[in-house]
Amino acid sequence: MPQRRSKRVAAGSNKGGVGKTGWVEMVAAALAEMGRKVLVVDVDPQANVSRRMGRPYRKEQPFVTISEVVKSGEVGCAADAIVPVGWGGIYAEQIDIIPSRFDLENRISEAAVIGSRGRLARALEGVDDRYDFTLFDCQPSLGHLTQLALAAADYGVALVEPEYDGVEGAIRFRDFINDEINRKEMGNLDLTFAAAIPSLVDGRLAGHAHHLGTLPGILGEGQVWAPIPLRSVVKDAADEAQPLSAQGSRGTEMREVYKAAAERMIKEFV
Ligand SMILES: Nc1ncnc2c1ncn2[C@@H]1O[C@H](COP(=O)(O)OP(=O)(O)OP(=O)(O)O)[C@@H](O)[C@H]1O
Ligand SMILES: [Mg+2]
């Protein structure tokens, strides 16, 4: 029986710093802790998720990255760039990553080349069969690099900081996916906008409470998932390039939050 490929989920927003990368890394960790196999694809030249998951690029010790994968665009060539995350333990067993580096910026100039938007989708063909989920960490843009991910994805999820600009960034991401012309041009008519996930939610701010209340009306009742609160332990884990489990009991509350997010993904996407 041919193996079913992974469910592919792109995390995005047309607003920077809203918790996209944090969600990808922490949900990947939660899925791994639940015994799922995850492939993280870093589609951002900032390469934040690569560093945070222990695979920073150093030019003294070069390795194949998403930039070379996209440059080639050959069917299945993404396999050459896959490495286990640098966290060790069950995380290294369960989570692989295609790391990024700043050179990915150079792929943007190839946007005008015919067929270039489908290069990542082609490169992943047959490569992600043994994973449960492939998570794309997108940059805060709707341009070519994000479209490479969306051309390959099954679902888009928006991280939404509950502030005016954060909500607008999520709406633009949702509207981009919901536009049939865009999906047709990306060669991916089946792509579905699946969820808006409130992020960096600060319980002390009345403004956050206000925007949280308006989200179901704007983005759809069933599409707004449980909020991810703002907690310093997530920043500390990201800074130290460690999973939340390395923070001991300080990390317990947020591990439960990301576990619930992972359970929702399993429920909705499998
Ligand atoms: N739940 C959280 N609680 C506290 N801090 C968080 C949380 N999630 C992410 N952060 C931190 O907030 C900052 C922005 O988050 P992150 O880098 O995930 O955003 P992003 O949307 O990926 O940014 P960019 O648009 O630059 O890619 C980072 O310092 C990150 O460590
Ligand atoms: Mg990011």
Short mmCIF file of C-alpha atoms and ligand atoms in Angstrom, two decimals:
data_model
loop_
_atom_site.label_atom_id
_atom_site.label_comp_id
_atom_site.label_asym_id
_atom_site.label_seq_id
_atom_site.Cartn_x
_atom_site.Cartn_y
_atom_site.Cartn_z
CA MET A 1 0.00 0.00 0.00
CA PRO A 2 1.50 3.39 -0.89
CA GLN A 3 2.27 5.45 2.17
CA ARG A 4 0.20 8.56 2.77
CA ARG A 5 2.38 11.64 2.96
CA SER A 6 2.45 13.96 5.96
CA LYS A 7 -0.10 16.65 6.61
CA ARG A 8 1.60 19.90 5.64
CA VAL A 9 0.87 23.02 7.67
CA ALA A 10 2.24 26.51 6.94
CA ALA A 11 2.37 29.00 9.83
CA GLY A 12 2.13 32.57 8.60
CA SER A 13 1.03 36.15 8.94
CA ASN A 14 1.71 39.33 7.04
CA LYS A 15 2.95 40.79 10.36
CA GLY A 16 6.35 40.17 11.93
CA GLY A 17 7.11 39.05 15.46
CA VAL A 18 3.71 37.53 16.21
CA GLY A 19 4.91 34.11 17.39
CA LYS A 20 4.98 32.08 14.16
CA THR A 21 8.38 30.54 14.82
CA GLY A 22 7.63 29.99 18.52
CA TRP A 23 4.47 28.10 17.59
CA VAL A 24 6.24 25.93 15.02
CA GLU A 25 9.07 24.91 17.35
CA MET A 26 6.94 24.33 20.44
CA VAL A 27 4.16 22.47 18.62
CA ALA A 28 6.79 20.32 16.89
CA ALA A 29 8.17 19.47 20.35
CA ALA A 30 4.69 18.67 21.70
CA LEU A 31 3.92 16.43 18.70
CA ALA A 32 7.25 14.64 19.22
CA GLU A 33 6.44 14.10 22.91
CA MET A 34 3.16 12.52 21.74
CA GLY A 35 5.08 10.08 19.55
CA ARG A 36 4.46 11.85 16.23
CA LYS A 37 7.12 12.31 13.55
CA VAL A 38 7.57 15.90 12.41
CA LEU A 39 9.49 17.61 9.62
CA VAL A 40 10.13 21.32 10.22
CA VAL A 41 10.88 23.33 7.07
CA ASP A 42 12.48 26.72 7.69
CA VAL A 43 11.29 28.98 4.89
CA ASP A 44 12.62 32.19 6.45
CA PRO A 45 16.06 33.69 5.63
CA GLN A 46 16.22 34.84 9.27
CA ALA A 47 16.61 31.12 10.03
CA ASN A 48 15.20 31.57 13.54
CA VAL A 49 13.67 28.12 13.86
CA SER A 50 16.89 26.53 12.61
CA ARG A 51 18.90 28.20 15.35
CA ARG A 52 16.29 27.64 18.05
CA MET A 53 16.10 23.92 17.21
CA GLY A 54 19.88 23.56 17.30
CA ARG A 55 20.81 23.80 13.60
CA PRO A 56 22.38 27.24 13.12
CA TYR A 57 24.24 27.71 9.84
CA ARG A 58 27.95 28.48 10.13
CA LYS A 59 29.94 29.15 6.98
CA GLU A 60 32.98 27.32 8.44
CA GLN A 61 30.88 24.14 8.49
CA PRO A 62 28.49 24.48 5.55
CA PHE A 63 25.58 22.14 4.99
CA VAL A 64 22.76 21.89 2.48
CA THR A 65 19.88 24.21 3.35
CA ILE A 66 16.44 25.15 2.03
CA SER A 67 18.19 27.66 -0.23
CA GLU A 68 19.96 24.95 -2.25
CA VAL A 69 16.80 22.81 -2.23
CA VAL A 70 14.71 25.63 -3.73
CA LYS A 71 17.46 26.59 -6.19
CA SER A 72 17.42 23.05 -7.58
CA GLY A 73 13.70 22.31 -7.37
CA GLU A 74 14.29 18.74 -8.59
CA VAL A 75 11.68 16.17 -7.55
CA GLY A 76 12.65 14.76 -4.14
CA CYS A 77 15.82 16.83 -3.68
CA ALA A 78 14.69 18.08 -0.24
CA ALA A 79 15.86 14.72 1.12
CA ASP A 80 19.47 15.96 0.78
CA ALA A 81 18.88 18.75 3.31
CA ILE A 82 17.06 16.85 6.08
CA VAL A 83 18.82 16.56 9.45
CA PRO A 84 17.59 15.70 12.94
CA VAL A 85 17.08 18.72 15.19
CA GLY A 86 20.00 19.50 17.49
CA TRP A 87 18.03 19.08 20.74
CA GLY A 88 18.94 15.44 21.38
CA GLY A 89 16.85 12.74 23.05
CA ILE A 90 13.40 11.92 21.71
CA TYR A 91 13.33 15.25 19.88
CA ALA A 92 16.23 14.22 17.63
CA GLU A 93 14.48 10.88 17.03
CA GLN A 94 11.09 12.38 16.21
CA ILE A 95 11.83 15.78 14.61
CA ASP A 96 13.83 16.46 11.47
CA ILE A 97 14.46 19.88 10.00
CA ILE A 98 15.35 21.41 6.67
CA PRO A 99 17.39 24.35 7.96
CA SER A 100 17.63 27.79 6.43
CA ARG A 101 20.29 30.46 6.04
CA PHE A 102 20.39 34.06 4.89
CA ASP A 103 21.21 32.95 1.33
CA LEU A 104 17.51 32.04 0.96
CA GLU A 105 16.99 35.76 0.23
CA ASN A 106 18.60 35.12 -3.17
CA ARG A 107 15.76 32.81 -4.16
CA ILE A 108 13.38 35.78 -4.19
CA SER A 109 14.96 37.10 -7.40
CA GLU A 110 13.96 33.82 -9.08
CA ALA A 111 10.25 34.59 -8.59
CA ALA A 112 9.93 35.59 -12.24
CA VAL A 113 11.32 32.27 -13.50
CA ILE A 114 8.54 30.10 -14.93
CA GLY A 115 7.56 27.32 -12.52
CA SER A 116 9.70 28.65 -9.68
CA ARG A 117 6.75 28.86 -7.26
CA GLY A 118 6.37 25.08 -7.33
CA ARG A 119 10.01 24.29 -6.58
CA LEU A 120 9.62 23.48 -2.87
CA ALA A 121 6.51 21.37 -3.55
CA ARG A 122 8.45 19.37 -6.15
CA ALA A 123 11.50 19.08 -3.91
CA LEU A 124 9.33 17.58 -1.14
CA GLU A 125 7.62 15.02 -3.40
CA GLY A 126 8.05 11.57 -1.88
CA VAL A 127 10.27 12.99 0.86
CA ASP A 128 7.77 13.50 3.70
CA ASP A 129 5.93 10.16 3.55
CA ARG A 130 7.29 8.91 6.86
CA TYR A 131 6.25 12.00 8.85
CA ASP A 132 2.91 12.75 10.47
CA PHE A 133 3.30 16.52 10.02
CA THR A 134 5.41 18.90 7.97
CA LEU A 135 5.48 22.39 9.50
CA PHE A 136 6.59 25.35 7.39
CA ASP A 137 7.89 28.38 9.30
CA CYS A 138 7.19 31.35 7.00
CA GLN A 139 8.62 34.84 7.03
CA PRO A 140 6.25 37.77 7.75
CA SER A 141 5.46 38.34 4.09
CA LEU A 142 3.10 37.08 1.40
CA GLY A 143 5.86 37.20 -1.20
CA HIS A 144 7.71 34.51 -3.12
CA LEU A 145 9.23 32.58 -0.19
CA THR A 146 5.89 32.26 1.59
CA GLN A 147 4.28 31.26 -1.70
CA LEU A 148 6.85 28.46 -2.06
CA ALA A 149 5.54 27.06 1.24
CA LEU A 150 1.88 27.66 0.40
CA ALA A 151 2.30 25.91 -2.95
CA ALA A 152 3.38 22.81 -1.01
CA ALA A 153 1.04 23.03 2.00
CA ASP A 154 -2.34 21.46 2.75
CA TYR A 155 -3.28 24.02 5.42
CA GLY A 156 -2.39 27.57 6.37
CA VAL A 157 -2.63 28.68 9.98
CA ALA A 158 -2.25 32.31 11.03
CA LEU A 159 -0.67 33.37 14.28
CA VAL A 160 -2.56 36.43 15.51
CA GLU A 161 -1.22 38.90 18.01
CA PRO A 162 -4.45 40.42 19.37
CA GLU A 163 -3.63 43.99 18.38
CA TYR A 164 -4.90 45.95 15.38
CA ASP A 165 -1.85 45.33 13.15
CA GLY A 166 -1.59 41.70 14.26
CA VAL A 167 -5.22 41.03 13.33
CA GLU A 168 -4.74 42.77 9.96
CA GLY A 169 -1.63 40.68 9.22
CA ALA A 170 -3.59 37.50 9.88
CA ILE A 171 -6.52 38.66 7.75
CA ARG A 172 -4.21 39.39 4.80
CA PHE A 173 -2.69 35.89 5.13
CA ARG A 174 -6.20 34.34 5.29
CA ASP A 175 -7.45 36.39 2.33
CA PHE A 176 -4.39 35.52 0.26
CA ILE A 177 -5.09 31.81 0.75
CA ASN A 178 -8.83 32.14 0.22
CA ASP A 179 -8.33 33.89 -3.14
CA GLU A 180 -8.85 31.23 -5.79
CA ILE A 181 -6.65 33.05 -8.31
CA ASN A 182 -3.72 32.92 -5.88
CA ARG A 183 -4.26 29.21 -5.20
CA LYS A 184 -4.49 28.52 -8.93
CA GLU A 185 -1.28 30.44 -9.62
CA MET A 186 0.48 28.49 -6.87
CA GLY A 187 -0.79 25.26 -8.43
CA ASN A 188 -2.49 24.33 -5.15
CA LEU A 189 -6.27 24.75 -5.37
CA ASP A 190 -6.81 22.44 -2.38
CA LEU A 191 -4.89 24.66 0.05
CA THR A 192 -7.16 25.51 2.99
CA PHE A 193 -6.99 28.32 5.51
CA ALA A 194 -7.61 26.30 8.66
CA ALA A 195 -7.01 28.31 11.80
CA ALA A 196 -6.30 31.63 13.44
CA ILE A 197 -4.29 31.11 16.61
CA PRO A 198 -4.14 34.04 19.04
CA SER A 199 -0.55 34.41 20.14
CA LEU A 200 1.60 36.37 22.62
CA VAL A 201 -1.62 36.98 24.54
CA ASP A 202 -0.98 39.23 27.54
CA GLY A 203 -3.68 38.81 30.17
CA ARG A 204 -2.82 42.20 31.70
CA LEU A 205 -3.82 44.13 28.56
CA ALA A 206 -7.41 45.26 28.10
CA GLY A 207 -6.65 45.76 24.38
CA HIS A 208 -5.76 42.08 24.01
CA ALA A 209 -9.00 41.03 25.70
CA HIS A 210 -10.93 43.33 23.37
CA HIS A 211 -9.33 42.00 20.18
CA LEU A 212 -9.67 38.38 21.37
CA GLY A 213 -13.39 39.02 21.70
CA THR A 214 -13.66 40.29 18.12
CA LEU A 215 -11.65 37.49 16.47
CA PRO A 216 -14.44 34.88 16.08
CA GLY A 217 -16.59 37.48 14.31
CA ILE A 218 -13.75 38.46 11.97
CA LEU A 219 -12.07 35.13 11.30
CA GLY A 220 -14.88 32.65 11.90
CA GLU A 221 -16.07 31.00 15.12
CA GLY A 222 -14.69 27.52 14.49
CA GLN A 223 -11.43 28.78 13.03
CA VAL A 224 -10.15 30.59 16.12
CA TRP A 225 -8.15 28.14 18.22
CA ALA A 226 -7.17 28.37 21.88
CA PRO A 227 -4.92 31.37 22.64
CA ILE A 228 -1.19 30.95 23.30
CA PRO A 229 -0.31 33.15 26.29
CA LEU A 230 2.80 35.31 26.56
CA ARG A 231 5.22 33.73 29.04
CA SER A 232 8.88 34.58 29.60
CA VAL A 233 9.81 30.89 29.75
CA VAL A 234 9.09 30.60 26.01
CA LYS A 235 11.53 33.43 25.28
CA ASP A 236 14.14 31.80 27.54
CA ALA A 237 13.79 28.44 25.79
CA ALA A 238 14.05 30.18 22.39
CA ASP A 239 17.15 32.13 23.48
CA GLU A 240 18.83 29.01 24.81
CA ALA A 241 17.87 26.96 21.72
CA GLN A 242 16.28 24.36 23.99
CA PRO A 243 12.84 22.73 24.21
CA LEU A 244 10.55 23.82 27.05
CA SER A 245 11.27 20.54 28.86
CA ALA A 246 14.81 21.85 29.54
CA GLN A 247 13.25 24.64 31.66
CA GLY A 248 12.02 22.14 34.27
CA SER A 249 8.85 22.96 36.20
CA ARG A 250 8.86 26.55 34.85
CA GLY A 251 7.98 25.10 31.47
CA THR A 252 5.07 22.93 32.62
CA GLU A 253 2.21 25.37 31.99
CA MET A 254 3.33 26.21 28.45
CA ARG A 255 4.05 22.59 27.60
CA GLU A 256 0.40 21.89 28.37
CA VAL A 257 -0.67 24.82 26.16
CA TYR A 258 1.37 23.58 23.18
CA LYS A 259 0.24 20.00 23.85
CA ALA A 260 -3.38 21.15 23.54
CA ALA A 261 -2.46 22.93 20.27
CA ALA A 262 -0.82 19.72 19.00
CA GLU A 263 -3.91 17.70 19.97
CA ARG A 264 -6.09 20.12 18.03
CA MET A 265 -3.84 19.65 14.98
CA ILE A 266 -4.11 15.89 15.23
CA LYS A 267 -7.89 16.16 15.54
CA GLU A 268 -8.35 18.60 12.65
CA PHE A 269 -5.64 17.51 10.24
CA VAL A 270 -5.27 13.72 10.47
N1 LIG B 1 4.21 32.23 23.88
C1 LIG B 1 5.22 33.09 23.93
N2 LIG B 1 5.49 33.78 25.08
C2 LIG B 1 6.49 34.67 25.15
N3 LIG B 1 7.31 34.96 24.15
C3 LIG B 1 7.11 34.31 23.00
C4 LIG B 1 6.06 33.34 22.81
N4 LIG B 1 6.13 32.88 21.53
C5 LIG B 1 7.16 33.53 20.95
N5 LIG B 1 7.75 34.38 21.82
C6 LIG B 1 8.87 35.30 21.62
O1 LIG B 1 8.36 36.45 20.96
C7 LIG B 1 9.29 36.92 19.99
C8 LIG B 1 8.64 36.85 18.62
O2 LIG B 1 8.24 35.49 18.41
P1 LIG B 1 8.62 34.69 17.09
O3 LIG B 1 10.07 34.85 16.74
O4 LIG B 1 8.10 33.33 17.28
O5 LIG B 1 7.73 35.52 16.05
P2 LIG B 1 7.66 35.41 14.46
O6 LIG B 1 6.27 35.73 14.10
O7 LIG B 1 8.20 34.11 14.03
O8 LIG B 1 8.65 36.56 14.01
P3 LIG B 1 9.15 36.86 12.51
O9 LIG B 1 8.01 37.55 11.84
O10 LIG B 1 10.34 37.75 12.70
O11 LIG B 1 9.48 35.54 11.89
C9 LIG B 1 10.52 36.04 20.15
O12 LIG B 1 11.38 36.65 21.06
C10 LIG B 1 9.96 34.75 20.74
O13 LIG B 1 10.93 34.04 21.50
MG MG B 2 9.71 33.73 12.65
#
